[in-house]
mmCIF file of C-alpha atoms and ligand atoms in Angstrom:
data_model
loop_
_atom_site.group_PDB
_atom_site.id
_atom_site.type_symbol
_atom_site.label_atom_id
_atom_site.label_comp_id
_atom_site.label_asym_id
_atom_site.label_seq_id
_atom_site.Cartn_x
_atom_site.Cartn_y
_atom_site.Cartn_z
ATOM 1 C CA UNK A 1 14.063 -11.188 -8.666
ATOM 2 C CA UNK A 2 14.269 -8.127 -7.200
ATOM 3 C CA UNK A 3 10.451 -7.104 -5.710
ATOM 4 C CA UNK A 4 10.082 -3.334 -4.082
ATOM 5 C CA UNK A 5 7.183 -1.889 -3.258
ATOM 6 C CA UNK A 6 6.283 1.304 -0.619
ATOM 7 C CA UNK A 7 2.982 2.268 1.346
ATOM 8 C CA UNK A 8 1.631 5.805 2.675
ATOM 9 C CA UNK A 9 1.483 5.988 6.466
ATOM 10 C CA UNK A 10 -1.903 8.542 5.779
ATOM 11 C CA UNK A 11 -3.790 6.997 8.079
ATOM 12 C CA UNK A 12 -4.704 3.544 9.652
ATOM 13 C CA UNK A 13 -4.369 0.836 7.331
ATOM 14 C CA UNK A 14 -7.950 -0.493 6.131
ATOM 15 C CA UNK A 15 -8.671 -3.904 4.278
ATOM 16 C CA UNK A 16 -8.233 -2.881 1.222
ATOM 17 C CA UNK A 17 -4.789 -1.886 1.997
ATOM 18 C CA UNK A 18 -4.406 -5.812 3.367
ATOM 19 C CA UNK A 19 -5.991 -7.608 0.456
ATOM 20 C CA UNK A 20 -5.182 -5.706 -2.605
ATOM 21 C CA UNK A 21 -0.874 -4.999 -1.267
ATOM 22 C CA UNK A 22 0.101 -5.900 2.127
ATOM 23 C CA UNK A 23 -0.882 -9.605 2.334
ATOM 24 C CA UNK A 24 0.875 -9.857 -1.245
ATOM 25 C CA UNK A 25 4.353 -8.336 -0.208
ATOM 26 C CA UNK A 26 3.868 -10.716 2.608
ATOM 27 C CA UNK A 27 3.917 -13.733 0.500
ATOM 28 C CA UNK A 28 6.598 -12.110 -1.991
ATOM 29 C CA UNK A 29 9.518 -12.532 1.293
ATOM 30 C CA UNK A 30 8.894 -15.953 0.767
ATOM 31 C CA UNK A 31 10.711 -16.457 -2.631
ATOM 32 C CA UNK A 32 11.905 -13.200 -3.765
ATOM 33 C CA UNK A 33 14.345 -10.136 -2.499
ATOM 34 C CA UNK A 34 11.897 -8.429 -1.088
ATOM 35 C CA UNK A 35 12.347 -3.993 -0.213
ATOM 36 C CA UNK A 36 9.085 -2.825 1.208
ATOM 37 C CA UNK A 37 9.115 0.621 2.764
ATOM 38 C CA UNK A 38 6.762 3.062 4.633
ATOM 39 C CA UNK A 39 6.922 5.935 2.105
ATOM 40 C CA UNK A 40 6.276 8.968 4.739
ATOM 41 C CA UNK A 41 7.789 11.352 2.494
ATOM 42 C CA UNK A 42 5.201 10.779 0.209
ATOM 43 C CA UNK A 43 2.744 11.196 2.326
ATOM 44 C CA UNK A 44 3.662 14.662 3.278
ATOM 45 C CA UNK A 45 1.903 15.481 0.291
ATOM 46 C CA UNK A 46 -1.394 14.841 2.300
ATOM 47 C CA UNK A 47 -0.349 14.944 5.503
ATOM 48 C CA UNK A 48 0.755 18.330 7.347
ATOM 49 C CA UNK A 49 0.463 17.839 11.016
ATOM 50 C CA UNK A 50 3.882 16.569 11.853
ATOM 51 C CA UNK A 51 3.034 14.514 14.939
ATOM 52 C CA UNK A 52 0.053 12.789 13.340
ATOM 53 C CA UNK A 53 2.203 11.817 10.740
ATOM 54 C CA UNK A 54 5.237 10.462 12.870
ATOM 55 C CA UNK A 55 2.380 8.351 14.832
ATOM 56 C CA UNK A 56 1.149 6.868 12.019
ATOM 57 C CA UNK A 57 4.289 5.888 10.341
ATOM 58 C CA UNK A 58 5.807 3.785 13.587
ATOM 59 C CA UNK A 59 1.852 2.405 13.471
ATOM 60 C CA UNK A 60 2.416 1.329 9.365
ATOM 61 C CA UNK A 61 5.486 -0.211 10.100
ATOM 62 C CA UNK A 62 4.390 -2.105 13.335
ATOM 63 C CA UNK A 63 0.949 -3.017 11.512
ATOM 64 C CA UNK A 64 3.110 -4.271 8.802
ATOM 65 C CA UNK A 65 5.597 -6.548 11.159
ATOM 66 C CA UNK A 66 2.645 -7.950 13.020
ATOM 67 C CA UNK A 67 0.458 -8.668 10.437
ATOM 68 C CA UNK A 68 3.837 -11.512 9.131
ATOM 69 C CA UNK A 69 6.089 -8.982 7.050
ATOM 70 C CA UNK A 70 9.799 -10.317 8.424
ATOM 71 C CA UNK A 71 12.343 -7.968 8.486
ATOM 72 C CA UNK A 72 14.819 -10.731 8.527
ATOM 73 C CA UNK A 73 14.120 -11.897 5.526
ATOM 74 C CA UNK A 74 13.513 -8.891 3.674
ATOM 75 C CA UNK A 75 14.362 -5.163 3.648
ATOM 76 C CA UNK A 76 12.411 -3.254 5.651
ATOM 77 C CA UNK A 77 12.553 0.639 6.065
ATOM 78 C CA UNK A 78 11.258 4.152 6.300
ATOM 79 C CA UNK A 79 11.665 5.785 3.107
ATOM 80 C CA UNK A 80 12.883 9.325 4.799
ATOM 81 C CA UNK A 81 15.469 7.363 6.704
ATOM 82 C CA UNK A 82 17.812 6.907 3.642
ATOM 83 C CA UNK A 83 18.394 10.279 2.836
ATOM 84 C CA UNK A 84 20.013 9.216 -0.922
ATOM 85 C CA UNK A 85 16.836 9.299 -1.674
ATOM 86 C CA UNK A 86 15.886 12.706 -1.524
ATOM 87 C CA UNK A 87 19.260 13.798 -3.494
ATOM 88 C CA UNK A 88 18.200 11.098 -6.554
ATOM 89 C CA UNK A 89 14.952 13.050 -6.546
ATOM 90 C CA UNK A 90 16.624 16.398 -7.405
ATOM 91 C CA UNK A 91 18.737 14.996 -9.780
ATOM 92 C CA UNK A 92 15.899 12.817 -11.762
ATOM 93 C CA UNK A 93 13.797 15.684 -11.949
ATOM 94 C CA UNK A 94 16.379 17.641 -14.025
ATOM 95 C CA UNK A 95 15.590 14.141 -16.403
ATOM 96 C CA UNK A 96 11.156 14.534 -16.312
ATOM 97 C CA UNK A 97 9.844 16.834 -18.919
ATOM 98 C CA UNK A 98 7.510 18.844 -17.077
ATOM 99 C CA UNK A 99 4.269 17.409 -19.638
ATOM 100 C CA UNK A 100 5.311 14.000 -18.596
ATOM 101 C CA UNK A 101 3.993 15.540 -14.888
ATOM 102 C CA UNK A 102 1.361 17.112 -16.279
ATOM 103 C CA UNK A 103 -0.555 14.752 -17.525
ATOM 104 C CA UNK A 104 -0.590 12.387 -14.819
ATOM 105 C CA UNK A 105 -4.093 11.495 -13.745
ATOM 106 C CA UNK A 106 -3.379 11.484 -10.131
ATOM 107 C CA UNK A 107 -2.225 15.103 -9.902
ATOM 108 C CA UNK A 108 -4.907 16.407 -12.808
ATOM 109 C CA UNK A 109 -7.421 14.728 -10.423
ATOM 110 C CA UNK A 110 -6.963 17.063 -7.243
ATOM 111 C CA UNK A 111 -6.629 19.856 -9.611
ATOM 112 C CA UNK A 112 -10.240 19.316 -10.509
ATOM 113 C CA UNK A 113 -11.408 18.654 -7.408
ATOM 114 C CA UNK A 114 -10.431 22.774 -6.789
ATOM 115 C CA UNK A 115 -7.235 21.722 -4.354
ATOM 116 C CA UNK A 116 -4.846 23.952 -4.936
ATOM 117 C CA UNK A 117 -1.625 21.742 -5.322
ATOM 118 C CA UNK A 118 1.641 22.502 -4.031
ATOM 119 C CA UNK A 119 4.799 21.621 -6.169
ATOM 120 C CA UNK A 120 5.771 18.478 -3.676
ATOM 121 C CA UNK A 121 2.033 16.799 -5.451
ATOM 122 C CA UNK A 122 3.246 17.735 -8.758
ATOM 123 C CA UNK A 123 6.701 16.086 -8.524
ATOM 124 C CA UNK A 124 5.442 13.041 -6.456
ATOM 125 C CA UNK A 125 5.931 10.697 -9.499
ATOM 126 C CA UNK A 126 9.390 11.843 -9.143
ATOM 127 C CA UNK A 127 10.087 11.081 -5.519
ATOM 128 C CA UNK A 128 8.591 7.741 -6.692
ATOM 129 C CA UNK A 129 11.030 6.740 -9.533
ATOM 130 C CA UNK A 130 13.260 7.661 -7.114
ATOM 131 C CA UNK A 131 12.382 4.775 -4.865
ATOM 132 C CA UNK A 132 12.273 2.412 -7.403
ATOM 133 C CA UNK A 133 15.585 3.577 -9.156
ATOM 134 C CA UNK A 134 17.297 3.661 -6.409
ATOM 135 C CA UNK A 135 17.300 0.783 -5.807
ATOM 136 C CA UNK A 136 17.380 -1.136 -8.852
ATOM 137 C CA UNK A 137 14.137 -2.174 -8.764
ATOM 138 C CA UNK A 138 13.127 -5.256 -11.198
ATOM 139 C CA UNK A 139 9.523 -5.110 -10.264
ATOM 140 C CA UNK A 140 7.075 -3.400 -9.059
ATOM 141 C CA UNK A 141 3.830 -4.707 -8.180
ATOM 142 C CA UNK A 142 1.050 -1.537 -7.547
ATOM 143 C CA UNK A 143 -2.473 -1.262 -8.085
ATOM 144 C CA UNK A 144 -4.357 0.010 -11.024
ATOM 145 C CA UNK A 145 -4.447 3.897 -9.792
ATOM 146 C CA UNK A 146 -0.076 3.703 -9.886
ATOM 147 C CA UNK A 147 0.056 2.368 -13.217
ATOM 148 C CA UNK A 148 0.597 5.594 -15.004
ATOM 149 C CA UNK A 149 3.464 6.646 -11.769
ATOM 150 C CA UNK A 150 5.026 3.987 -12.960
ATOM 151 C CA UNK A 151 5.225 4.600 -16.657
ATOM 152 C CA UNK A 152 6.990 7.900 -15.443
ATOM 153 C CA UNK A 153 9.268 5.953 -13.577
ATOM 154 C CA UNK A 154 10.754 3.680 -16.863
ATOM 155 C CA UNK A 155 10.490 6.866 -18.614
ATOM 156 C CA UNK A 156 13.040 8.297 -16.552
ATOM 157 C CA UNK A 157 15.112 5.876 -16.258
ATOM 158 C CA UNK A 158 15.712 5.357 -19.737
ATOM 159 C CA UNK A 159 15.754 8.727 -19.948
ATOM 160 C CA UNK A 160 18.950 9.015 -17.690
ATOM 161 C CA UNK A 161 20.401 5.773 -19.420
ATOM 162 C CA UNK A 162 19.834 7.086 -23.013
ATOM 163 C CA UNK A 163 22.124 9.921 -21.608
ATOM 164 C CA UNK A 164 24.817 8.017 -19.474
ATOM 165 C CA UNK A 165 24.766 4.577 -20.439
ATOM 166 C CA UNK A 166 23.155 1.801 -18.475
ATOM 167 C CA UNK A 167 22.981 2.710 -15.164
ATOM 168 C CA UNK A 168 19.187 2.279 -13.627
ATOM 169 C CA UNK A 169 17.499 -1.091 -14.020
ATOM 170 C CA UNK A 170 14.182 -0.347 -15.750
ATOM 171 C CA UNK A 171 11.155 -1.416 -13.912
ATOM 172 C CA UNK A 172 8.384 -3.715 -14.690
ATOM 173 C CA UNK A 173 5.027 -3.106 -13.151
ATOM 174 C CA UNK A 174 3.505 -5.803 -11.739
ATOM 175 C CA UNK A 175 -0.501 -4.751 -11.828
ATOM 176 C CA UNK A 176 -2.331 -6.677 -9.645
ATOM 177 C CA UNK A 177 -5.374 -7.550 -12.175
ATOM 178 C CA UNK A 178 -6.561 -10.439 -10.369
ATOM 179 C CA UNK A 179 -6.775 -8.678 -6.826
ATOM 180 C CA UNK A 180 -10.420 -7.157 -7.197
ATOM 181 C CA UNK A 181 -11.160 -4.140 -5.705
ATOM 182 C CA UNK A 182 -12.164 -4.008 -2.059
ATOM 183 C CA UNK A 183 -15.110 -2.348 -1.624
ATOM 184 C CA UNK A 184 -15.690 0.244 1.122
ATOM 185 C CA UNK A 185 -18.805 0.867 3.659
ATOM 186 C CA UNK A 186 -20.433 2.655 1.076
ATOM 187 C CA UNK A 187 -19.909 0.475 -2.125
ATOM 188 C CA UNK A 188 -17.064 2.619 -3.285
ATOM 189 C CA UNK A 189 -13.907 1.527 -3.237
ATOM 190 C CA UNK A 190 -12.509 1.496 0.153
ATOM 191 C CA UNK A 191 -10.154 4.141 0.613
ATOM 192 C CA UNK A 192 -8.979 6.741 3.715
ATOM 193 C CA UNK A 193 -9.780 9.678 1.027
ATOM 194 C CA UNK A 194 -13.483 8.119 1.321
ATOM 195 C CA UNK A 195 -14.156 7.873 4.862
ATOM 196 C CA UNK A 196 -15.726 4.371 4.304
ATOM 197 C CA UNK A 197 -12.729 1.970 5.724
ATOM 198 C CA UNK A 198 -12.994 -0.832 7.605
ATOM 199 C CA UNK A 199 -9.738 -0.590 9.720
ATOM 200 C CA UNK A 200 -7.599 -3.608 10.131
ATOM 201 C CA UNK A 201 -6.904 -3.428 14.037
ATOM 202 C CA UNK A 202 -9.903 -1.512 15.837
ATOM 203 C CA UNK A 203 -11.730 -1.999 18.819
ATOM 204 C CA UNK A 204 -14.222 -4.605 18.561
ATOM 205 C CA UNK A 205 -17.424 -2.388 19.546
ATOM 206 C CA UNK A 206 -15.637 0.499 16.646
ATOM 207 C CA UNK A 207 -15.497 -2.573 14.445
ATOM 208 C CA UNK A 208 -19.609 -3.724 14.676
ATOM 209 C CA UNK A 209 -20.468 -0.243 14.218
ATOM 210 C CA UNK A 210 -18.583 -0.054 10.830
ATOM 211 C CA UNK A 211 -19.767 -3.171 9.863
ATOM 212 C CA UNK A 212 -23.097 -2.773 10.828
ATOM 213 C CA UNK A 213 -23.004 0.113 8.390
ATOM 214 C CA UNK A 214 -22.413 -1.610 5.376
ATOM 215 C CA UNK A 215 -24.409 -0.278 2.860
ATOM 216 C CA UNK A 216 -27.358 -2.718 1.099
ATOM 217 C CA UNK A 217 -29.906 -2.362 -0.409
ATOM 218 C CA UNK A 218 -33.439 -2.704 1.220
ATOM 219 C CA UNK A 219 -34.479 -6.164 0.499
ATOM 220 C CA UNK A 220 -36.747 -8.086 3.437
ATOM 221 C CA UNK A 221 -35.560 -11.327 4.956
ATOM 222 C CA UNK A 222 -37.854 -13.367 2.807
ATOM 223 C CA UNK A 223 -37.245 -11.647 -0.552
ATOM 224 C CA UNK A 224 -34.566 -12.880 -2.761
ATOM 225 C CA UNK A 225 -30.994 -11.482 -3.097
ATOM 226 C CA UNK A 226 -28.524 -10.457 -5.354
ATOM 227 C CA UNK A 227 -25.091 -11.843 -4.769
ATOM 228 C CA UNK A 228 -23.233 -10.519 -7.218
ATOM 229 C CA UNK A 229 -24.006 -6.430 -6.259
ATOM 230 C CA UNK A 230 -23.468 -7.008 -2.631
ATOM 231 C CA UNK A 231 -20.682 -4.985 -0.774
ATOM 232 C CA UNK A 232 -21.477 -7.245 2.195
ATOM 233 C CA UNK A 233 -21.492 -10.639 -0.502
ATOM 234 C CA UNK A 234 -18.256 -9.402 -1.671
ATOM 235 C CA UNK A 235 -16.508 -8.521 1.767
ATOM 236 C CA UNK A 236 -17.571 -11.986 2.855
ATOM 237 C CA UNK A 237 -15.773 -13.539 0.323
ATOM 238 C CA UNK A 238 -12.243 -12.349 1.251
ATOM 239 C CA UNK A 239 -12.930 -14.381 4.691
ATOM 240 C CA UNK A 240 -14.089 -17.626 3.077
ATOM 241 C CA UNK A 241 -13.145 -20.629 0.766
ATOM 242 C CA UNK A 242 -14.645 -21.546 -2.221
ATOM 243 C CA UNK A 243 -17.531 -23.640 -1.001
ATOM 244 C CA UNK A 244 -18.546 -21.740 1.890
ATOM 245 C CA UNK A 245 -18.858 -18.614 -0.466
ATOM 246 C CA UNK A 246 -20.563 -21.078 -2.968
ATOM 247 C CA UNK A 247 -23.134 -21.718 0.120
ATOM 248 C CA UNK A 248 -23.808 -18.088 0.816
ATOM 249 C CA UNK A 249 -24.961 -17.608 -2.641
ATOM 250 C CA UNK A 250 -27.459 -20.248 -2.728
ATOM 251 C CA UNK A 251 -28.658 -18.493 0.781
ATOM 252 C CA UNK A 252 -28.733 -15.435 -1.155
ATOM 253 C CA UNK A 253 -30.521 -16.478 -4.428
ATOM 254 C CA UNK A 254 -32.729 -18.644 -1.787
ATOM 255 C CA UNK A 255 -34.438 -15.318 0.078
ATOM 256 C CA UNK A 256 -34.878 -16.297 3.967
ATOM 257 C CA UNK A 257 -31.526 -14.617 4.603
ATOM 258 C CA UNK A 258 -31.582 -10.536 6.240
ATOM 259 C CA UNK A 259 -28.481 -8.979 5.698
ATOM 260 C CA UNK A 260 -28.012 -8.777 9.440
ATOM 261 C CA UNK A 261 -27.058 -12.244 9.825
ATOM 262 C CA UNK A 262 -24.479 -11.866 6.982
ATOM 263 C CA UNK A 263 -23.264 -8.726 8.885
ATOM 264 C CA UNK A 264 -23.201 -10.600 12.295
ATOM 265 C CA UNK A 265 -20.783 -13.363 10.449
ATOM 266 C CA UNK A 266 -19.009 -10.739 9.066
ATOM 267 C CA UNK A 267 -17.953 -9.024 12.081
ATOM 268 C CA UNK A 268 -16.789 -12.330 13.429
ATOM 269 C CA UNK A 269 -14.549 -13.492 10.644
ATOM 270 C CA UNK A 270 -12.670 -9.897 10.594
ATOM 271 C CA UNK A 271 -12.343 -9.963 14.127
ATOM 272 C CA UNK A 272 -10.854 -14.210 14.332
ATOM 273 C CA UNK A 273 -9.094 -13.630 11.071
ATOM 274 C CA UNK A 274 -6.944 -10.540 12.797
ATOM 275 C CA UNK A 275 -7.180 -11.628 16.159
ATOM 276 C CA UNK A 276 -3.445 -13.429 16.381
ATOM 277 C CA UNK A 277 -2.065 -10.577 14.738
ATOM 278 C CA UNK A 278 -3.812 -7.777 16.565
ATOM 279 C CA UNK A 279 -1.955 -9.783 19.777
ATOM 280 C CA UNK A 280 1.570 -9.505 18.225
ATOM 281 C CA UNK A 281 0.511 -5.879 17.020
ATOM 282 C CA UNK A 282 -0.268 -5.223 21.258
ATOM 283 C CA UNK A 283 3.236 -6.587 21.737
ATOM 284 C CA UNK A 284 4.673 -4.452 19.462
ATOM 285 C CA UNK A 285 3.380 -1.512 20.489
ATOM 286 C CA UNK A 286 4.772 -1.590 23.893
ATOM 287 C CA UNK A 287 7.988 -2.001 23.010
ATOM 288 C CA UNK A 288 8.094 0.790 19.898
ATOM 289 C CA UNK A 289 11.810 1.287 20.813
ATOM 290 C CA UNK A 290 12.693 -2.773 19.545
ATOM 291 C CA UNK A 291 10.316 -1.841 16.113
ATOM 292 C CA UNK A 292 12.593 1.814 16.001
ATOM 293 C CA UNK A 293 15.517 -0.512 16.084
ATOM 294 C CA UNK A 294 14.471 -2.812 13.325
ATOM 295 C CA UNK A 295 13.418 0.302 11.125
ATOM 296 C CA UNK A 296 17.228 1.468 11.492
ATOM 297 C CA UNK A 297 18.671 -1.772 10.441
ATOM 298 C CA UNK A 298 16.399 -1.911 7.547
ATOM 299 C CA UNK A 299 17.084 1.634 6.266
ATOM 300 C CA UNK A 300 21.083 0.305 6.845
ATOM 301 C CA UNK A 301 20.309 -2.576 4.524
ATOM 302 C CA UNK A 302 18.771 -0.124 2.186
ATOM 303 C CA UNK A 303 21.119 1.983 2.074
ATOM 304 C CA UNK A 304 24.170 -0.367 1.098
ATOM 305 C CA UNK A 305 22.652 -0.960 -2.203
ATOM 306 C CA UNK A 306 21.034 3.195 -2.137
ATOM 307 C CA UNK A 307 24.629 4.309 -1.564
ATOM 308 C CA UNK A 308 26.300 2.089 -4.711
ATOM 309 C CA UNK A 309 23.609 3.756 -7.152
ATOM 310 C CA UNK A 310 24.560 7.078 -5.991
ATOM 311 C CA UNK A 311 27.930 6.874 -6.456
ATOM 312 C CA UNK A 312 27.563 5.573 -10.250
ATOM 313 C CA UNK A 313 24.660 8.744 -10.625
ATOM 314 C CA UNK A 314 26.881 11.081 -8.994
ATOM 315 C CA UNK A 315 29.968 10.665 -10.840
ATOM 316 C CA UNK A 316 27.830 10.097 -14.468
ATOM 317 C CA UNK A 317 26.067 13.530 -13.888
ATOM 318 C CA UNK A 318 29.113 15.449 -12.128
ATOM 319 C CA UNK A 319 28.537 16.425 -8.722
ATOM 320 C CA UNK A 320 31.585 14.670 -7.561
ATOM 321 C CA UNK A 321 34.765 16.598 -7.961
HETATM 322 P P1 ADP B 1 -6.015 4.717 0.189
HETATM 323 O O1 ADP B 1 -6.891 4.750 -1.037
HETATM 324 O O2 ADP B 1 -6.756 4.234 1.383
HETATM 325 O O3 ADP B 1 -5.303 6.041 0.432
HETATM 326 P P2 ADP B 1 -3.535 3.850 -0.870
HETATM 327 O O4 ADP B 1 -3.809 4.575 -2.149
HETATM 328 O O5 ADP B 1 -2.510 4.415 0.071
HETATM 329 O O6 ADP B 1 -4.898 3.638 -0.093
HETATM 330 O O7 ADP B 1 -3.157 2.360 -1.249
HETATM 331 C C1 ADP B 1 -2.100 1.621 -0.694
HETATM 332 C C2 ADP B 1 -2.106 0.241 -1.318
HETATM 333 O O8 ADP B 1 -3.313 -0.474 -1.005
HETATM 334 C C3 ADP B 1 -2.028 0.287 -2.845
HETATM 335 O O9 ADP B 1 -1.171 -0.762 -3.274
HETATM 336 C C4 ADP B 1 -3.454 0.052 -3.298
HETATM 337 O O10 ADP B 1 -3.519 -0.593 -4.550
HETATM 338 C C5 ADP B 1 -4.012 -0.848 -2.180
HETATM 339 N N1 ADP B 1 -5.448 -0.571 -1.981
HETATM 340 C C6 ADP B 1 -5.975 0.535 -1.406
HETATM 341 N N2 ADP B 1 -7.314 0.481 -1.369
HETATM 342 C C7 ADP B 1 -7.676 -0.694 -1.957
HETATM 343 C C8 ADP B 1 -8.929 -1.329 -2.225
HETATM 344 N N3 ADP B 1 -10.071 -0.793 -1.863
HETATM 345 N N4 ADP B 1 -8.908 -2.535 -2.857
HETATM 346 C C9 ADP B 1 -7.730 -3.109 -3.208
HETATM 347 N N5 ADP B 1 -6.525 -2.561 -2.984
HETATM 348 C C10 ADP B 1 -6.470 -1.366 -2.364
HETATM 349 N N1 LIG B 2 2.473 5.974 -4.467
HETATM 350 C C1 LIG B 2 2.248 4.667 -3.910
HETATM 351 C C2 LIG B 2 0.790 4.563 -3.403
HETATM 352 O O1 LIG B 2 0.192 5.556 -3.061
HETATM 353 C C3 LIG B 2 3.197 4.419 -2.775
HETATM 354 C C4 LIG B 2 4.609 4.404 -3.254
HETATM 355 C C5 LIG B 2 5.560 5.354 -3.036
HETATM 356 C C6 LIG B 2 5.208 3.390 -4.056
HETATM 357 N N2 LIG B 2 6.735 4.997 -3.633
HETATM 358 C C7 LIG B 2 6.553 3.800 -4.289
HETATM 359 C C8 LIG B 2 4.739 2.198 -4.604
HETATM 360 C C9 LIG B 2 7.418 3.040 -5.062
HETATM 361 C C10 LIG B 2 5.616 1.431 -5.385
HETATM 362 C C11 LIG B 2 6.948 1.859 -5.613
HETATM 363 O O2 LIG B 2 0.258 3.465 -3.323
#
């Protein structure tokens, strides 16, 4: 089974990013074909300053390597690097009726937050089928927000199909129901656009303060507290088996237990659970030119099976001669 999925270099890469997609494609390499890819093109669409945004893409890709994504025994690649995919985009948006677009939530959202969006947000479902048709895609798995991207996506392609005859493979979503929702610093959902992240690799002193932040609510030690509406319950549990989490709620529903404690064991666990990672992340980084390398044989890889769909699209819609 074919598995792809892609990630937005828009910043560091926070928990949520490692429990709800990265630790998943992890375990996909394992017993699938596996094409994971830093999608920077997409997040141009946030992202202007052109430095900041090359940083943080060799950072995604060497956060992804260290943290056990294997390039050997998947494909692994920067989206801009295999330029097909750019072309595809073009030609699949001559196949996406423009109220298909318009009525995705993700775009309609910024609109009514007052950002005035430029036509690269408006065709990023686009840009997206493009990844996944590219590549013949069988599934997809993406969280809950992408769900509706990726009705667009099997849209298209049978769009294109209706029209030519097989030629995509059409995607299945994979939604990740049983992945709950990591909550941020503030209760929300954690997310870059919130400013409530707990990054994965931080210093340690960077990582107390955030922790230490964690909203609760204003219970004493002595009173009584309420498990299940507890940020700091709930970020707990994503360091702990079953019984251990079983003994923190009795703690909880007990009283005699300040959140501080929790917090202080909290800080701990992120920082052990990371800590053999964060080493091969320090490797890594000092030898960026070894991770460029591996990028460029992954967007070769890519591009063997990027470069066969092209020539079927190019012929079926005439821009060979
Ligand atoms: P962000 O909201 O920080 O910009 P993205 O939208 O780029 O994150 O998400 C990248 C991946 O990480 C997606 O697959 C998404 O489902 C997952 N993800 C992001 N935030 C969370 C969260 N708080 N809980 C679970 N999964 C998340
Ligand atoms: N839009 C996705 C996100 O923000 C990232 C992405 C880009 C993607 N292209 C993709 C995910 C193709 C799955 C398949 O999370």
């Amino acid at each position: 089974m074919r598995i792809l999925s892609g990630i937005q270099p828009s910043g560091a890469f926070h928990l949520g990013n490692y429990f709800g997609m990265m630790r998943k494609m992890i375990e996909y390499q394992e017993n699938h074909e596996l094409f994971c890819f830093i999608a920077n093109l997409h997040a141009m669409t946030t992202v202007s300053d052109g430095q900041y945004l090359a940083e943080q893409t060799l950072d995604a890709a060497t956060t992804f390597i260290a943290l056990g994504l294997d390039p050997e025994r998947c494909t692994f690649w920067v989206q801009s690097d295999v330029k097909e995919v750019s072309l595809l985009t073009w030609i699949l948006t001559n196949f996406t009726p423009l109220g298909l677009l318009e009525r995705c939530h993700s775009f309609k959202d910024k609109v009514a937050k007052g950002i005035s969006p430029h036509s690269g947000l408006f065709i990023y479902p686009v840009l997206m089928a493009a990844d996944i048709l590219l590549y013949q895609s069988e599934k997809v798995p993406v969280g809950k927000d992408q769900k509706q991207h990726l009705e667009v996506s099997r849209d298209i392609a049978l769009k294109f199909n209706n029209e030519y005859g097989q030629v995509f493979q059409i995607p299945e979503p994979e939604i990740n129901e049983d992945v709950a929702v990591v909550p941020g610093i503030d209760g929300q959902k954690m997310s870059k656009s919130y400013n409530n992240t707990i990054e994965i690799f931080t210093e340690k002193k960077q990582l107390k303060k955030k922790v230490m932040s964690i909203v609760t609510d204003s219970k004493t030690v002595e009173e009584p507290k309420d498990p299940d509406n507890c940020n700091l319950f709930a970020l707990y549990n994503l360091f702990h088996q079953q019984e251990e989490i079983d003994g923190l709620r009795k703690k909880y529903l007990a009283g005699g237990l300040g959140y501080g404690e929790v917090k202080k064991q909290l800080l701990e666990d992120i920082w052990e659970y990371f800590a053999p990672y964060r080493e091969k992340k320090k490797e890594l980084m000092e030898n960026k030119d070894k991770v460029r390398e591996i990028l460029k044989e992954g967007a070769e890889k890519a591009r063997t099976i990027a470069v066969e769909t092209m020539k079927q699209v190019s012929q079926k819609v005439g821009i060979t001669y």
